[in-house]
Amino acid sequence: MRSTSIRSIRRAELSRAAFEAVVRYGLRGTTLDKVGEIAGVSKGVVLHHFKDKSALLEAVFRRSNSLLSESAVELYRYAETPYERFWAIIVANFCDTIFNRRVCQAWVSLISEVPHNDQCQRIQYACNERIRTNLEHELKHFLSPDDTKRTARHLGMLIDGVWVRAGLMPDRLTSAEAISEMEYAVAKLLPYDEISATKHKEARKKIETIADIALGSKAFKEKSLQV
Amino acid sequence: MRSTSIRSIRRAELSRAAFEAVVRYGLRGTTLDKVGEIAGVSKGVVLHHFKDKSALLEAVFRRSNSLLSESAVELYRYAETPYERFWAIIVANFCDTIFNRRVCQAWVSLISEVPHNDQCQRIQYACNERIRTNLEHELKHFLSPDDTKRTARHLGMLIDGVWVRAGLMPDRLTSAEAISEMEYAVAKLLPYDEISATKHKEARKKIETIADIALGSKAFKEKSLQV
DNA sequence: ACAAAAAACTTTCTAATGGTAAGTTTTTCG
DNA sequence: CGAAAAACTTACCATTAGAAAGTTTTTTGT
């Protein structure tokens, strides 16, 4: 198993280097030489581990998305009520660790690979579906079946929109601002009387606190993109 | 003036060819040779009219965005009430002429140029600001000043989200579905009693009808990307 | 422990690409 | 008409993605 291990370590190193290259130089400025340079190896090594540039970018894309997914899973472990699980999904998408200018810009660059790369398209589709079904699972505690579906789809699109903005706009969009944007939507889309408002707020606070600790921890970051 | 005219005609031809290349081959597959081939000229001509590839892509980007803007202006001319003007902005973003798989995929490809291209960033910023202030201008008839600002920003992000989805997801997102998505948001975000619901519906219908006629017309399409 | 096999890595080469520069034709205009 | 400017072409160069072949290291079967 050592051999597979070496391979997967190298692949991880290289896809991290490629991510860094996309952050620094943009997608069009990311060359195999630069990726190699960042990783401290020659271009040949990159192509030895990835069949071509598309495969490399696909790995970067998968890596970013799986980090997102891991954050959600991690926060889910501590969420005990539908309110908390709901906010776990939201906060996972916008916690400091992964929601920042560099990552959002890189994401914006990388999605341009999706339309002409079936593998990337599958990853993106799976990721969206996961968020959607997770949201549905919690929303059905608050909404009718029909509204559950609509609202889940809707929030999914809104999340994408916030990410795009954060990546495209010159002024930085903070984690807190993004979450507050979602909170605004929730207040309008879900039943929101005084009682549920309090519950939402408490749930969000708890999850945010956990996110700071659990996702900011060294152990978790080691698995991450390490930005 | 003939000389500037020739130049601007060529530039328009070439940026249209470049757009077509992005649609067909994706951003990374778009080469100057292919752009030239589609336009029926040699690569040299492309570089004679655009200083480099970035400048070409910037022109494509500007072109897409100005088409959007022209649609909005065109629909605005027929809108007579705040309801209608509001829906003019929304419908302009999602009418068949410009909201379709090809264009959305191309847009998703092109925005990857934004983070590392100041000119593109300025265009994108201006476009977002225009939509935001236009929305604010109409929303203030329905909402408090504070809610107006928030909702305008919110709807702007949602529009981006819908566009991204349409470009990224394998299954086609129709114009009607996109508008219905916005309608759902409006029903939740704006005051929406029976009276205003009717007014919104009527306004939307009127504007949609006008959009089919005015934006589908040959005269208008000639100025457009012609997809 | 050791030879064979496999995997990791390097080097070299090629075609395609973005971009430059010099040259040729066409258009414009005094 | 003739000079100047613009449109276009061609030839060229450096960089890039990728293939191919060779070398070193690691793994594995005996």
PDB file of C-alpha atoms (C1' of nucleotides) in Angstrom, chain B residues 2 30-32 43 47 53, chain C residues 17-20 27-29:
ATOM      1  CA  ARG B   2     -14.983  55.019 -42.737  1.00  0.00           C
ATOM      2  CA  THR B  30     -10.180  28.955 -27.478  1.00  0.00           C
ATOM      3  CA  THR B  31      -7.063  29.774 -29.484  1.00  0.00           C
ATOM      4  CA  LEU B  32      -6.363  32.739 -31.710  1.00  0.00           C
ATOM      5  CA  LYS B  43      -4.541  34.791 -36.715  1.00  0.00           C
ATOM      6  CA  LEU B  47      -3.851  40.379 -33.189  1.00  0.00           C
ATOM      7  CA  LYS B  53      -5.765  37.646 -26.090  1.00  0.00           C
TER       8      LYS B  53
ATOM      9  C1'  DT C  17       0.181  28.442 -29.138  1.00  0.00           C
ATOM     10  C1'  DG C  18       0.592  33.509 -28.027  1.00  0.00           C
ATOM     11  C1'  DG C  19       2.961  37.178 -29.521  1.00  0.00           C
ATOM     12  C1'  DT C  20       6.426  40.240 -32.393  1.00  0.00           C
ATOM     13  C1'  DT C  27      -7.786  52.801 -48.280  1.00  0.00           C
ATOM     14  C1'  DT C  28      -8.035  57.489 -47.178  1.00  0.00           C
ATOM     15  C1'  DC C  29      -7.436  62.184 -47.918  1.00  0.00           C
TER      16       DC C  29
END
